[in-house]
């Protein structure tokens, strides 16, 4: 699914500025599973406007530049419905920390500890934030995605806690079993 379709999805929830859309990708519900910034959001909004799938009105603000508020049109709803019926692409994880862990044998013990601590801290922080969210009044789709996120982050944190010492020691579970025999 491309950024245009996702912007249509965001606007199907209500009117928004480009800045507000960006915040949903940085700090909001999409921040855990989709990455989009100004460099993709504003071009997408421009194309949606050209295709008359969104409208835009300019609102004056006291002491600040005017803001552009976007809203989805009926044509935009139709395009969104079509995009939601397409087969989704397979997820791909992109993680510099996992690349560094993959090459952990080339890192010093201090470097391994820093990478592991930072990665664990990030996942624990995200997990804590997910636990704070109250999705009881949200639709079933948002509740499902929230639960999926909890499952992923809980599993990741648990794995890092249960197996982090192996990474820090530069040993695998098989190495430890062999040493015990």
C-alpha positions as a printed Julia matrix, in Angstrom:
181×3 Matrix{Float64}:
   0.0     0.0    0.0
   1.42    3.37  -0.94
   1.5     6.6    1.05
  -1.39    8.07  -0.96
  -3.68    5.22   0.06
  -2.63    5.49   3.69
  -3.21    9.28   3.65
  -6.7     8.55   2.33
  -7.16    6.12   5.22
  -6.07    8.76   7.72
  -8.4    11.32   6.17
 -11.27    8.81   6.27
 -11.03    9.19  10.07
 -11.45   12.98   9.8
  -9.97   16.15   8.35
  -6.29   16.8    9.0
  -3.35   18.97   8.05
  -0.18   17.5    6.6
   1.47   18.14   9.96
  -1.26   16.24  11.81
  -0.94   13.32   9.39
   2.83   13.28   9.92
   2.32   13.19  13.71
   0.15   10.08  13.37
   3.11    8.37  11.67
   5.64    9.67  14.2
   3.78    9.37  17.5
   0.33    8.03  16.76
  -1.19    4.68  15.95
   0.74    4.24  12.69
   4.15    4.87  14.26
   4.58    1.19  15.13
   4.0    -0.23  11.68
   4.37    2.37   8.92
   6.97    5.04   8.24
   6.08    8.22   6.37
   7.46   11.74   6.63
   6.97   15.11   4.97
   8.96   13.93   1.94
   6.28   11.38   1.1
   3.15   12.82   2.75
   3.05   16.21   1.01
   3.71   14.83  -2.49
   1.0    12.23  -1.85
  -1.45   14.93  -0.73
  -0.6    16.96  -3.84
  -1.36   14.01  -6.12
  -4.56   13.23  -4.23
  -5.62   16.86  -4.62
  -4.9    16.76  -8.38
  -6.93   13.56  -8.69
  -9.77   15.18  -6.71
  -9.61   12.43  -4.11
  -9.12   15.04  -1.37
 -10.06   18.67  -0.95
  -7.99   21.36   0.7
  -9.05   24.52   2.45
  -6.76   27.17   3.89
  -7.42   28.31   7.46
  -5.91   31.51   8.81
  -4.22   31.35  12.21
  -3.5    34.33  14.45
   0.22   35.08  14.48
   1.08   31.95  12.51
   1.11   30.92   8.88
  -2.17   29.7    7.44
  -2.69   25.97   7.5
  -4.02   23.65   4.82
  -6.72   21.27   6.01
  -7.36   18.21   3.87
 -10.56   16.16   3.66
 -11.33   12.99   1.72
 -13.87   13.13  -1.13
 -16.3    10.45  -2.31
 -13.79    9.6   -5.06
 -11.12    9.26  -2.37
 -13.32    6.87  -0.39
 -13.72    4.73  -3.53
  -9.95    4.66  -4.15
  -9.34    3.77  -0.5
 -11.88    0.93  -0.68
 -10.09   -0.43  -3.75
  -6.68   -0.19  -2.06
  -7.99   -2.02   1.01
  -9.19   -4.89  -1.19
  -5.75   -5.45  -2.74
  -3.45   -8.22  -1.52
  -1.09   -6.71   1.09
   2.65   -6.84   0.54
   4.66   -9.05   2.87
   6.15   -7.15   5.83
   9.87   -6.5    5.77
  11.74   -5.58   8.92
  14.54   -3.07   8.53
  16.68   -2.85  11.63
  20.2    -1.5   11.95
  20.38   -2.97  15.46
  19.63   -6.46  14.15
  22.3    -6.02  11.47
  24.78   -5.09  14.21
  23.69   -8.09  16.27
  24.06  -10.34  13.22
  27.69   -9.25  13.05
  28.04   -9.39  16.85
  31.17  -11.5   16.53
  32.89   -8.41  15.09
  31.87   -6.2   18.04
  33.62   -5.76  21.35
  31.81   -6.81  24.52
  31.13   -3.12  25.31
  29.68   -2.52  21.85
  27.46   -5.61  22.14
  26.22   -4.37  25.53
  25.41   -0.9   24.15
  23.53   -2.31  21.16
  21.58   -4.77  23.29
  20.76   -2.2   26.0
  19.57    0.37  23.48
  17.49   -2.17  21.56
  15.95   -3.62  24.73
  15.27   -0.12  26.09
  13.51    0.91  22.9
  11.32   -2.19  22.8
  10.51   -1.93  26.52
   9.55    1.74  26.09
   7.28    1.0   23.14
   5.72   -1.9   25.05
   5.04    0.34  28.06
   3.4     2.88  25.75
   1.21    0.2   24.19
   0.13   -0.97  27.65
  -0.92    2.61  28.49
  -3.22    2.87  25.47
  -6.92    2.36  26.11
  -8.41    0.89  22.95
 -11.63   -0.29  24.61
 -13.66    2.3   22.69
 -11.87    1.76  19.38
 -13.05   -0.35  16.48
 -12.2    -4.03  16.26
  -9.48   -3.41  13.66
  -7.59   -0.99  15.88
  -8.02   -3.31  18.87
  -6.68   -6.23  16.83
  -3.64   -4.26  15.64
  -3.02   -3.07  19.21
  -3.11   -6.66  20.47
  -0.81   -7.76  17.65
   1.64   -5.01  18.59
   1.55   -6.07  22.24
   2.27   -9.67  21.25
   5.24   -8.68  19.08
   6.82   -6.31  21.59
   6.2    -8.6   24.58
   7.84  -11.47  22.71
  10.8    -9.32  21.65
  11.39   -7.97  25.17
  11.1   -11.46  26.66
  13.55  -12.88  24.09
  16.08  -10.12  24.73
  15.81  -10.69  28.48
  16.05  -14.49  28.24
  18.81  -14.64  25.61
  20.64  -11.34  25.93
  23.41  -12.91  28.01
  24.2   -15.3   25.16
  24.73  -12.35  22.85
  26.78  -10.49  25.45
  28.93  -13.56  26.11
  29.34  -14.22  22.41
  27.96  -17.72  22.87
  24.91  -19.56  21.59
  22.57  -21.78  23.56
  24.19  -24.77  21.79
  27.65  -23.65  22.99
  26.38  -23.61  26.58
  24.77  -27.07  26.26
  28.0   -28.5   24.82
  30.04  -27.01  27.66
  27.74  -28.56  30.27
  28.15  -32.1   28.91
